[in-house]
mmCIF file of C-alpha atoms in Angstrom:
data_model
loop_
_atom_site.group_PDB
_atom_site.id
_atom_site.type_symbol
_atom_site.label_atom_id
_atom_site.label_comp_id
_atom_site.label_asym_id
_atom_site.label_seq_id
_atom_site.Cartn_x
_atom_site.Cartn_y
_atom_site.Cartn_z
ATOM 1 C CA MET A 24 -0.119 -0.088 -0.100
ATOM 2 C CA LEU A 25 1.375 3.433 -1.048
ATOM 3 C CA SER A 26 0.356 5.095 2.255
ATOM 4 C CA GLN A 27 2.598 2.811 4.236
ATOM 5 C CA HIS A 28 5.340 3.035 1.731
ATOM 6 C CA ILE A 29 5.293 7.084 1.899
ATOM 7 C CA LYS A 30 5.576 6.532 5.792
ATOM 8 C CA GLU A 31 8.452 4.499 5.501
ATOM 9 C CA GLN A 32 10.456 6.471 2.801
ATOM 10 C CA THR A 33 9.602 9.854 4.036
ATOM 11 C CA HIS A 34 10.532 9.286 7.937
ATOM 12 C CA ALA A 35 13.662 11.384 7.655
ATOM 13 C CA ALA A 36 12.237 14.288 6.031
ATOM 14 C CA HIS A 37 9.260 14.083 8.614
ATOM 15 C CA GLN A 38 11.539 14.035 11.395
ATOM 16 C CA ASN A 39 13.408 16.988 9.949
ATOM 17 C CA VAL A 40 10.417 19.411 9.290
ATOM 18 C CA GLU A 41 8.840 18.244 12.554
ATOM 19 C CA GLY A 42 12.006 19.180 14.469
ATOM 20 C CA THR A 43 12.058 22.819 12.605
ATOM 21 C CA ILE A 44 8.373 23.273 13.668
ATOM 22 C CA VAL A 45 8.804 22.195 17.224
ATOM 23 C CA ARG A 46 11.818 24.584 17.627
ATOM 24 C CA GLN A 47 9.491 27.403 16.283
ATOM 25 C CA LEU A 48 6.674 26.669 18.660
ATOM 26 C CA LYS A 49 9.074 26.214 21.576
ATOM 27 C CA ASN A 50 9.933 29.986 20.900
ATOM 28 C CA ILE A 51 6.449 31.072 21.245
ATOM 29 C CA ARG A 52 6.143 33.524 24.530
ATOM 30 C CA SER A 53 2.956 35.471 23.297
ATOM 31 C CA GLU A 54 -0.240 35.209 21.293
ATOM 32 C CA ALA A 55 1.569 37.561 18.746
ATOM 33 C CA ASP A 56 4.584 35.059 18.404
ATOM 34 C CA TYR A 57 2.006 32.321 17.669
ATOM 35 C CA ALA A 58 0.291 34.087 15.379
ATOM 36 C CA GLU A 59 3.599 34.712 13.442
ATOM 37 C CA VAL A 60 4.367 30.907 13.430
ATOM 38 C CA LEU A 61 0.942 30.220 11.982
ATOM 39 C CA LYS A 62 1.592 32.611 9.114
ATOM 40 C CA GLY A 63 3.851 30.191 7.936
ATOM 41 C CA PHE A 64 1.274 27.182 8.386
ATOM 42 C CA TYR A 65 -1.034 29.171 6.590
ATOM 43 C CA ALA A 66 1.221 30.409 3.629
ATOM 44 C CA TYR A 67 2.053 26.558 2.913
ATOM 45 C CA PHE A 68 -0.955 25.096 3.314
ATOM 46 C CA ARG A 69 -2.564 27.642 1.029
ATOM 47 C CA ALA A 70 0.226 27.020 -1.661
ATOM 48 C CA VAL A 71 -0.325 23.317 -1.492
ATOM 49 C CA GLU A 72 -3.986 23.620 -1.666
ATOM 50 C CA ASP A 73 -3.784 25.872 -4.687
ATOM 51 C CA ARG A 74 -1.464 23.327 -6.284
ATOM 52 C CA ILE A 75 -3.499 20.117 -5.739
ATOM 53 C CA ALA A 76 -7.041 21.856 -6.359
ATOM 54 C CA PRO A 77 -7.263 20.605 -10.077
ATOM 55 C CA PHE A 78 -6.642 17.135 -8.807
ATOM 56 C CA VAL A 79 -7.970 16.677 -5.503
ATOM 57 C CA THR A 80 -11.859 17.115 -5.843
ATOM 58 C CA ALA A 81 -14.860 15.927 -3.896
ATOM 59 C CA GLU A 82 -14.899 13.237 -6.801
ATOM 60 C CA VAL A 83 -11.625 12.113 -5.491
ATOM 61 C CA LEU A 84 -11.917 12.849 -2.075
ATOM 62 C CA PRO A 85 -15.795 12.644 -1.053
ATOM 63 C CA ASP A 86 -15.289 14.473 2.305
ATOM 64 C CA LEU A 87 -12.982 17.023 1.004
ATOM 65 C CA ALA A 88 -15.429 19.872 2.248
ATOM 66 C CA GLU A 89 -15.237 18.720 5.858
ATOM 67 C CA ARG A 90 -11.470 18.351 5.947
ATOM 68 C CA ARG A 91 -9.438 20.882 7.539
ATOM 69 C CA ASN A 92 -7.770 23.395 5.706
ATOM 70 C CA SER A 93 -5.976 26.682 5.471
ATOM 71 C CA SER A 94 -9.239 28.664 6.333
ATOM 72 C CA TYR A 95 -8.982 27.393 9.790
ATOM 73 C CA ILE A 96 -5.233 28.659 10.192
ATOM 74 C CA LYS A 97 -6.473 32.146 9.132
ATOM 75 C CA SER A 98 -9.163 31.796 11.506
ATOM 76 C CA ASP A 99 -6.811 30.978 14.275
ATOM 77 C CA ILE A 100 -4.599 33.899 12.976
ATOM 78 C CA GLU A 101 -7.363 36.391 13.208
ATOM 79 C CA ALA A 102 -8.672 34.939 16.512
ATOM 80 C CA LEU A 103 -5.124 36.027 17.963
ATOM 81 C CA GLY A 104 -5.771 39.549 16.515
ATOM 82 C CA GLY A 105 -3.216 38.914 13.567
ATOM 83 C CA THR A 106 -3.707 39.285 9.755
ATOM 84 C CA VAL A 107 -2.636 37.378 6.846
ATOM 85 C CA ASP A 108 -0.558 40.192 5.667
ATOM 86 C CA ASN A 109 3.270 39.771 5.302
ATOM 87 C CA LEU A 110 3.251 36.011 4.506
ATOM 88 C CA PRO A 111 6.542 34.190 4.354
ATOM 89 C CA GLU A 112 7.454 32.648 0.699
ATOM 90 C CA ALA A 113 6.042 29.425 0.606
ATOM 91 C CA THR A 114 6.460 26.774 -2.708
ATOM 92 C CA ALA A 115 4.277 23.854 -2.961
ATOM 93 C CA PRO A 116 5.708 21.099 -5.018
ATOM 94 C CA ALA A 117 4.537 20.701 -8.658
ATOM 95 C CA VAL A 118 2.183 17.875 -9.230
ATOM 96 C CA ALA A 119 0.885 16.218 -12.574
ATOM 97 C CA ASN A 120 -1.721 13.761 -11.498
ATOM 98 C CA VAL A 121 -4.104 12.824 -8.757
ATOM 99 C CA GLN A 122 -1.579 10.424 -7.052
ATOM 100 C CA GLU A 123 1.021 12.879 -6.988
ATOM 101 C CA ALA A 124 -1.573 15.586 -5.581
ATOM 102 C CA LEU A 125 -2.396 13.021 -2.827
ATOM 103 C CA ALA A 126 1.135 12.285 -2.174
ATOM 104 C CA SER A 127 1.253 15.991 -1.120
ATOM 105 C CA LEU A 128 -2.030 16.035 0.786
ATOM 106 C CA TYR A 129 -0.516 13.157 2.935
ATOM 107 C CA VAL A 130 1.814 15.344 4.239
ATOM 108 C CA LEU A 131 -0.932 17.988 5.175
ATOM 109 C CA GLU A 132 -3.528 15.439 6.546
ATOM 110 C CA GLY A 133 -0.828 13.439 8.534
ATOM 111 C CA SER A 134 -0.141 16.543 10.540
ATOM 112 C CA ILE A 135 -3.362 16.286 11.976
ATOM 113 C CA MET A 136 -2.178 13.292 14.051
ATOM 114 C CA GLY A 137 0.373 15.742 15.977
ATOM 115 C CA GLY A 138 -1.958 18.640 16.340
ATOM 116 C CA PRO A 139 -3.178 17.599 20.059
ATOM 117 C CA TYR A 140 0.551 17.548 21.345
ATOM 118 C CA ILE A 141 1.235 20.976 19.625
ATOM 119 C CA VAL A 142 -2.266 22.468 21.379
ATOM 120 C CA GLN A 143 -0.801 20.889 24.887
ATOM 121 C CA MET A 144 2.581 22.675 24.225
ATOM 122 C CA LEU A 145 0.794 25.835 23.293
ATOM 123 C CA ASN A 146 -1.275 25.658 26.506
ATOM 124 C CA LYS A 147 1.958 25.351 28.504
ATOM 125 C CA TYR A 148 2.899 28.265 27.041
ATOM 126 C CA GLY A 149 -0.047 30.203 27.976
ATOM 127 C CA VAL A 150 -1.425 30.289 24.581
ATOM 128 C CA THR A 151 -5.228 29.098 24.901
ATOM 129 C CA LYS A 152 -6.908 30.522 21.615
ATOM 130 C CA GLY A 153 -6.538 30.288 17.785
ATOM 131 C CA THR A 154 -5.893 26.494 18.003
ATOM 132 C CA SER A 155 -8.893 25.297 15.833
ATOM 133 C CA PHE A 156 -6.591 24.195 13.329
ATOM 134 C CA PHE A 157 -4.345 22.118 15.541
ATOM 135 C CA GLU A 158 -7.411 20.236 17.179
ATOM 136 C CA GLY A 159 -8.049 18.634 13.831
ATOM 137 C CA TYR A 160 -10.568 16.481 13.776
ATOM 138 C CA GLY A 161 -10.925 15.670 17.445
ATOM 139 C CA GLU A 162 -12.062 12.371 18.308
ATOM 140 C CA ASN A 163 -12.633 11.794 14.667
ATOM 141 C CA SER A 164 -8.905 12.180 13.764
ATOM 142 C CA ARG A 165 -8.100 8.796 13.198
ATOM 143 C CA GLY A 166 -11.189 7.753 11.122
ATOM 144 C CA MET A 167 -10.602 10.795 8.699
ATOM 145 C CA TRP A 168 -6.712 9.696 8.350
ATOM 146 C CA ALA A 169 -8.116 6.207 7.546
ATOM 147 C CA GLY A 170 -10.411 7.287 5.180
ATOM 148 C CA PHE A 171 -7.664 9.691 3.545
ATOM 149 C CA THR A 172 -5.087 6.730 3.171
ATOM 150 C CA THR A 173 -7.786 4.495 1.813
ATOM 151 C CA VAL A 174 -8.310 6.980 -0.896
ATOM 152 C CA LEU A 175 -4.461 7.516 -1.544
ATOM 153 C CA ASN A 176 -4.687 3.838 -1.571
ATOM 154 C CA LYS A 177 -7.209 3.389 -4.071
ATOM 155 C CA TYR A 178 -5.483 5.809 -6.474
ATOM 156 C CA SER A 179 -2.105 4.231 -6.150
ATOM 157 C CA GLU A 180 -2.706 0.549 -7.223
ATOM 158 C CA ASP A 181 0.639 0.518 -9.383
ATOM 159 C CA PRO A 182 3.653 0.018 -7.405
ATOM 160 C CA SER A 183 5.773 1.323 -10.241
ATOM 161 C CA THR A 184 4.292 4.760 -9.424
ATOM 162 C CA TYR A 185 5.473 4.665 -5.767
ATOM 163 C CA ASP A 186 8.720 6.306 -5.878
ATOM 164 C CA ARG A 187 7.283 9.365 -7.664
ATOM 165 C CA ALA A 188 4.718 9.872 -5.054
ATOM 166 C CA VAL A 189 7.352 9.309 -2.280
ATOM 167 C CA GLU A 190 9.477 12.044 -4.195
ATOM 168 C CA ILE A 191 6.492 14.326 -4.029
ATOM 169 C CA ALA A 192 5.695 13.539 -0.172
ATOM 170 C CA ASN A 193 9.503 14.133 0.603
ATOM 171 C CA GLN A 194 9.316 17.415 -1.395
ATOM 172 C CA THR A 195 6.456 18.492 0.458
ATOM 173 C CA PHE A 196 8.094 18.032 3.867
ATOM 174 C CA TYR A 197 11.139 19.609 2.608
ATOM 175 C CA ASN A 198 9.372 22.693 1.269
ATOM 176 C CA PHE A 199 7.329 23.210 4.413
ATOM 177 C CA GLY A 200 10.355 23.252 6.241
ATOM 178 C CA GLU A 201 11.974 25.869 3.978
ATOM 179 C CA VAL A 202 8.981 28.321 4.934
ATOM 180 C CA PHE A 203 10.270 28.262 8.710
ATOM 181 C CA THR A 204 13.985 28.764 7.871
ATOM 182 C CA PRO A 205 14.117 32.420 7.899
ATOM 183 C CA ILE A 206 12.409 32.440 11.236
ATOM 184 C CA ALA A 207 14.818 29.975 12.382
ATOM 185 C CA SER A 208 17.806 32.468 10.929
ATOM 186 C CA ALA A 209 16.310 35.199 13.063
ATOM 187 C CA ASN A 210 16.004 33.320 16.491
#
């Protein structure tokens, strides 16, 4: 199954971007700091969503309208008193078909599973609002993830295409980390 293959083959990229993001989160000392970090999430998720939109439709992913997306991040930024002005540069990987688009979306959807840990971390820093995005699907998170991976695997029955899907997923992780590189350099 492609979902398992991506998980195994993107482990290093996943760990790398996770470390970068956790460092950003650990530097949060105020709601304004948190809003600035969220700008990176917003810029990148929106870039990926725009890139995959021609391929990942409700026909492909029937519950697409119910899935977490960049609009949640924008709402969180605004709940914190921020705006989506002055966003960092974000570049989504180029995708050419449904499978590649789903491989890129795998990274975004997979981030749901870590959301509750991020909310706990933010609470420790005194940030208690603007967390709707990281709350994911609440108790339905595992079910939504299972539904997504079922669709990914359905569109990925030919193992000869797995390497390209892994390449896209790795690039999605890498590009996500790049959004936070200027922030990391400033700290």
